[in-house]
Amino acid sequence: MILGITGGKGGTGKTVLAVNIALALADLGRKVTYLDCDTDCPSAHILLSATLGKKQEVRSFIPAIDQDRCMKCGTCVAKCQFNALYMPRGKTPQTAQSLCSGCKACVLACPYGAISGSSKAIGWTYRSKKHGLELFSGKLKPSEPLSEKMVEAVKQRGFEEGRGEIFIVDTSAGAHCPVVRALEGCDRAFAVTEPTLFGESDLAAIEEVLGKLGIPHGVIVNRSTISSRKINGAALEIPYDRDMIDCYVLGVPIIRALPEHPLSRKISDFARRLLK
Ligand code: SF4
Ligand code: SF4
């Protein structure tokens, strides 16, 4: 099972719940591999107090123009959808590296075979283990825009090296491309939200994405008691609780710190229902 945990809005406690659900599934005897696909701000390892290890560099293709072969026809410049190539008058094309997605369309388009490959580092993936969970994370290099590529790198490494029976895919907040990339291939997903106007609005956006991807999904309402707003049909409701906040501050999942706490039991029951 590949289970996506997502949420249109940031700050809803998505990763806190994803980590606790993953641990609850592990406690039920399942091998769980956790893929932290929020590569701009990975945080699952912090919540698990895990040390990121087994660092691997992630690189992305950058075109290199052969000055002797290039006939200055401009085909590659016209083909690049990201405006990453430009051609100063009378010169061979230049690359704006920060705009290049590494799609290689320019290589295929060049009629003279004048474009070969170079590459640049865009970030790193990590593998670690804590509380019986296998964790794969990614960190995008500061100022690099290729979040989607980093998400792909985390998923590729996680699925290749991970030994889980269950994979938890924790996406970043929002409904943008890196979230879509993370959710692709999930068997089912849950969108974590909160009972606020903003929460409901962003929930609608992520549910639209999940609908377009054809992923069966449900809703988890976190801090469900912070307002009188009601989000109907939630698969799990977690009331606001000071103990949950304290565990978050200390970097220990509540299911580990307080296994008999009503919230821990609620999350365990939810994990049990997931396996039915
Ligand atoms: S690899 Fe893609 S994005 Fe980069 S310069 Fe070539 S066509 Fe443009
Ligand atoms: S398509 Fe090839 S030959 Fe034409 S400008 Fe680009 S690199 Fe040069």
CSV table of N, CA and C and ligand atoms in Angstrom, one decimal, residues 64-66 69-77 85 87 91-93 106-107 109-115, ligand 2:
chain,number,residue,atom,x,y,z
A,64,ALA,N,25.3,21.4,-22.6
A,64,ALA,CA,26.6,21.9,-22.9
A,64,ALA,C,26.7,22.0,-24.4
A,65,ILE,N,26.9,23.2,-24.9
A,65,ILE,CA,26.9,23.5,-26.4
A,65,ILE,C,28.3,23.3,-26.9
A,66,ASP,N,28.4,22.5,-28.0
A,66,ASP,CA,29.7,22.3,-28.6
A,66,ASP,C,29.9,23.5,-29.6
A,69,ARG,N,30.5,22.6,-33.3
A,69,ARG,CA,29.4,22.0,-34.1
A,69,ARG,C,28.2,22.9,-34.2
A,70,CYS,N,28.0,23.8,-33.3
A,70,CYS,CA,26.8,24.6,-33.3
A,70,CYS,C,26.7,25.5,-34.6
A,71,MET,N,25.6,25.5,-35.3
A,71,MET,CA,25.4,26.3,-36.5
A,71,MET,C,24.6,27.5,-36.2
A,72,LYS,N,24.3,27.8,-35.0
A,72,LYS,CA,23.6,29.0,-34.5
A,72,LYS,C,22.2,29.1,-35.2
A,73,CYS,N,21.6,27.9,-35.4
A,73,CYS,CA,20.3,27.9,-36.0
A,73,CYS,C,19.1,28.4,-35.1
A,74,GLY,N,19.3,28.3,-33.8
A,74,GLY,CA,18.3,28.8,-32.9
A,74,GLY,C,17.2,27.8,-32.6
A,75,THR,N,17.3,26.6,-33.1
A,75,THR,CA,16.2,25.6,-32.9
A,75,THR,C,16.0,25.3,-31.4
A,76,CYS,N,17.2,25.1,-30.7
A,76,CYS,CA,17.1,24.7,-29.3
A,76,CYS,C,16.5,25.8,-28.5
A,77,VAL,N,16.8,27.1,-28.8
A,77,VAL,CA,16.2,28.2,-28.1
A,77,VAL,C,14.7,28.2,-28.2
A,85,LEU,N,17.3,28.9,-22.5
A,85,LEU,CA,18.4,29.2,-23.5
A,85,LEU,C,18.1,30.5,-24.1
A,87,MET,N,20.2,33.3,-27.1
A,87,MET,CA,21.3,33.4,-28.1
A,87,MET,C,21.7,34.8,-28.3
A,91,LYS,N,26.3,34.8,-31.6
A,91,LYS,CA,27.0,33.8,-30.7
A,91,LYS,C,26.2,32.5,-30.6
A,92,THR,N,26.8,31.5,-30.0
A,92,THR,CA,26.1,30.2,-29.7
A,92,THR,C,25.2,30.4,-28.5
A,93,PRO,N,24.2,29.5,-28.4
A,93,PRO,CA,23.3,29.7,-27.2
A,93,PRO,C,24.0,29.6,-25.9
A,106,CYS,N,16.1,20.2,-25.7
A,106,CYS,CA,17.1,20.9,-26.6
A,106,CYS,C,18.0,19.9,-27.3
A,107,VAL,N,18.4,18.9,-26.5
A,107,VAL,CA,19.3,17.8,-27.1
A,107,VAL,C,18.6,17.1,-28.2
A,109,ALA,N,16.2,18.3,-30.0
A,109,ALA,CA,15.8,19.2,-31.1
A,109,ALA,C,17.0,19.6,-32.0
A,110,CYS,N,18.2,19.6,-31.4
A,110,CYS,CA,19.3,20.1,-32.2
A,110,CYS,C,19.6,19.2,-33.5
A,111,PRO,N,19.5,19.8,-34.7
A,111,PRO,CA,19.7,19.0,-35.9
A,111,PRO,C,21.2,18.7,-36.1
A,112,TYR,N,22.1,19.3,-35.4
A,112,TYR,CA,23.5,19.1,-35.7
A,112,TYR,C,24.2,18.3,-34.6
A,113,GLY,N,23.5,17.8,-33.6
A,113,GLY,CA,24.1,17.0,-32.5
A,113,GLY,C,25.1,17.8,-31.7
A,114,ALA,N,24.8,19.1,-31.6
A,114,ALA,CA,25.8,20.0,-31.0
A,114,ALA,C,25.6,20.1,-29.4
A,115,ILE,N,24.6,19.5,-28.9
A,115,ILE,CA,24.3,19.6,-27.5
A,115,ILE,C,24.6,18.3,-26.7
B,2,SF4,S1,19.9,23.7,-32.1
B,2,SF4,FE1,22.0,23.0,-32.1
B,2,SF4,S2,23.0,24.0,-33.8
B,2,SF4,FE2,21.1,25.1,-33.5
B,2,SF4,S3,21.7,26.8,-32.1
B,2,SF4,FE3,21.1,25.1,-30.8
B,2,SF4,S4,23.0,24.0,-30.4
B,2,SF4,FE4,23.4,25.3,-32.1
